[in-house]
Steps between C-alpha positions, in 0.01 A plus 500: 500500500790711630820309573628499858822677589734227626847624397696797631825662390731648764762734345792480745805564279577849635833572668351677803758778487296723732568250780875464460707374673243247625414390145864435420456151644124436517217567256278790602198267491651298788530804727269452796197709587462419872582127472397408144681576175327736258453214255302301759238776523463486120475121496239495777294758312520298179397178674199674656395606149507141372836511321641149444807565282769752596742637240803695621696717258844517657858596423852413611546507878148385590587146615401582860153583375474163328633317807245670723216287360679167544412250772746465791454141627767527771349813651149358471605178675664696781188709553284188486708331772469810714124509431519856366184470294467878476836536327432195282187669369697818433754299300228318309362832377839578341525172309391462139391171347714352222390639166306792648785747458713590198796732453577697184809718454478859378848550359462870424331762717254634242209581724187348648342430163805304391505304828139393447573414136782268613234267650297474177579133430362391838159648424233372265184672378387605847491808722787534746596713798811711557607582855778743591633397845621856571136600540382350829130549565336468840138405442227299670439323168830467311524742208542241224206302637285814476612543139446135403145516632431820303669359189274194511208740450633738234802331334742701288823640642507637853758709687503584869467875550510756777461877520825695540574872557566726200872524578537119494337426163834521315618191687223268377306375204181709506155401376291714266151414622210434264238419764531494878282227651640515852735211575534437125580758232504443125812637335543695177872561532814443706800729532830384649653754741347817355665834587344672800197695383438280195344195666151407372390405855638423844429127471834320498579143400678294765656156495207263444371405155266247341576489129364332191734286287477763225728723708787260426442553130528875547822455698640300208467807276544788740797737494668664796301769675554723804851471644620296201322192635221277371203622702223262599253790506570565129397142416188523716412833337481324162217286640289813550411490129265213586166590661474457879843344511709687759392582854653654808409350835502713815601238754409518866820509704819692567793474264862535612781568255761262636726583208595815692666521840236733641219275375671193646528667840136613487392145417711364787321728747153423359547122486677496838207679663266256327655200673337394827826352629692823438242778517511602867876502546556668163235767561652582841843532341373733228317711757819528707698599192253774413505627859878523496491681166237747620700570816814562297321761290 
């Protein structure tokens, strides 16, 4: 019987230099997309997938991220007296039960693989998820939930994947496909950020993973890879030696790279237009802006 995926690692130790000066005082993961921090989207997705234990790999300067999940009795009491049940529910969704969340420090910035490895002592012999909050995915069924359901059927290691243009393959880990079965592909190789023209496919790995505990053993022994960092894809690639052990999953949904300014702005527009309480006014504003721009040209 396959073990359920109930633990997730959230690597959030990055400095967020692409968003300076904002990230001088607040963690990037607390920056708001419409009216929710990036980390809240990741937490909501994990909860929908059945995750019960949340492991954050942090660094110095992330105290605001830790505080975000605390209860605020004074604010809750004020809202309760004012009978603001809508806002009370919103607050409740941000709270984490005692013992459900853990924080581990990554003292040196040695890459995603190293960040995942830092959480090794909080995992036992069980599969686990990894979620990168920079990748925000709009989907009818949350991406990780799609993956957990597929993983329950086939097991092994699974990475979320999407097709990218030829000129973008050098920015991603790229899958070398053994067999394409539609939403699921079996993998015979993985290449981290191959030079343009040398990618084995256009199927790129993005920030959702379900991994076997053996991956931690590989991370224990692995040396630095691309960019002088310990690459998670290198550890996953070592699992390919086992039969039917690594899969890519083409998720249904739209991914936004909120680690970049352009991606963050695109996500803001998409999620703003997706909100019933904002849609009409926001759409009218965008239409007016485009009219003004067209007139100016």
